[in-house]
């Protein structure tokens, strides 16, 4: 008996109607009936049928949704996944050698420097990143130069961003998948992408299925991600009151063990993540991947000292470009007193990554248990 193909109707029932849609736009961007406008974004920001009759019932939208696990065994086999955090070949704590990147980056500027290495050595034609638009918002952006990369690095904000955004809607989620769709039309080949685990999950599933233009993605740099935030003015006011802070005064934000807010005054405040759960995107509570298990290189701040990026090299391709970027002087690894200190520090870093992974998985299992299937 052949298994029935699940379509957008099933995606609606299993994901969207259950409040699990992360509004990544993947299903709409890569719908086989895109030219026939089968799908659209509804007034609530969620995907919906624009014209159900035009649906080709191919099942692609269902399979590539990050909340659907059908292709997980294929991904696990392809990436040699093993518990608890997927496969990795090498662990590092590193930082950029470029003072301009260091000035603007989130942690150690490894992502921006790696991408600069790839672009300046013609290993890629472009990098899909996301550019700051407001205090909590970014938009996808195709970078082709170091200057482009620097303009998209980090999470530091200027006054004008604040003024532009206040009164609007806030979301830290950058819809990079819609930009991947546009790559072919721009005649770009060999592209690097920076994304959250959910975004790279969709890209990797497209690669498994052979769906264009995922073949253009040559390197996938994956950010650690405990959650993204999305909220409106009312929620912002509530949060400001409860935490006694003024968001317009925030100059920089980062997530490690906590949400780390640096204010224009120079004061830094660590806010426990539980305190900001109310403004996290609901879909994030059902997400299991913290350390971006299917990337070429995963990066985060967790487990490294200030101004360093924690790095997990997962694939051969990732290993090659990281080593070359170090050799070519784009990135420098943290120097330890001796091999014993290096081993201890890396073990502590891995323990933190494992602990956050377990915490995120448990949260997702609890959330999914509440949902009738
Ligand atoms: C929403 C979000 C949640 C995160 N959660 C954690 C966490 O829980 N724990 C942890 O240790 N690290 C987390 N990180 C990763 C961490 O904040 C740094 O991005 C990472 O350590 C790389 O630092 P860097 O200095 O090397 O990067 P940089 O050199 O500053 O480059 C950062 C790159 O990320 C891209 N980027 C920024 N925001 C987004 C976004 N919203 N979506 C897609 N791409 C983006 C930028 O365009 C840039 O290319 C998170 C990042 C994001 C964006
Ligand atoms: S999470 Fe993304 S792919 Fe899944 S239903 Fe929502 S928009 Fe579509
Ligand atoms: S055509 Fe395919 S990808 Fe598009 S909505 Fe229908 S089943 Fe989904
Ligand atoms: S937690 Fe991060 S990876 Fe998971 S759905 Fe939210 S934004 Fe995506």
Tab-separated table of N, CA and C in Angstrom, residues 6 60 92:
chain	number	residue	atom	x	y	z
A	6	UNK	N	1.043	13.823	2.293
A	6	UNK	CA	0.446	14.859	3.122
A	6	UNK	C	0.675	16.214	2.464
A	60	UNK	N	5.450	18.991	-0.651
A	60	UNK	CA	6.742	19.605	-0.307
A	60	UNK	C	6.618	20.529	0.906
A	92	UNK	N	35.828	24.796	19.399
A	92	UNK	CA	36.753	25.907	19.574
A	92	UNK	C	36.055	27.097	20.218
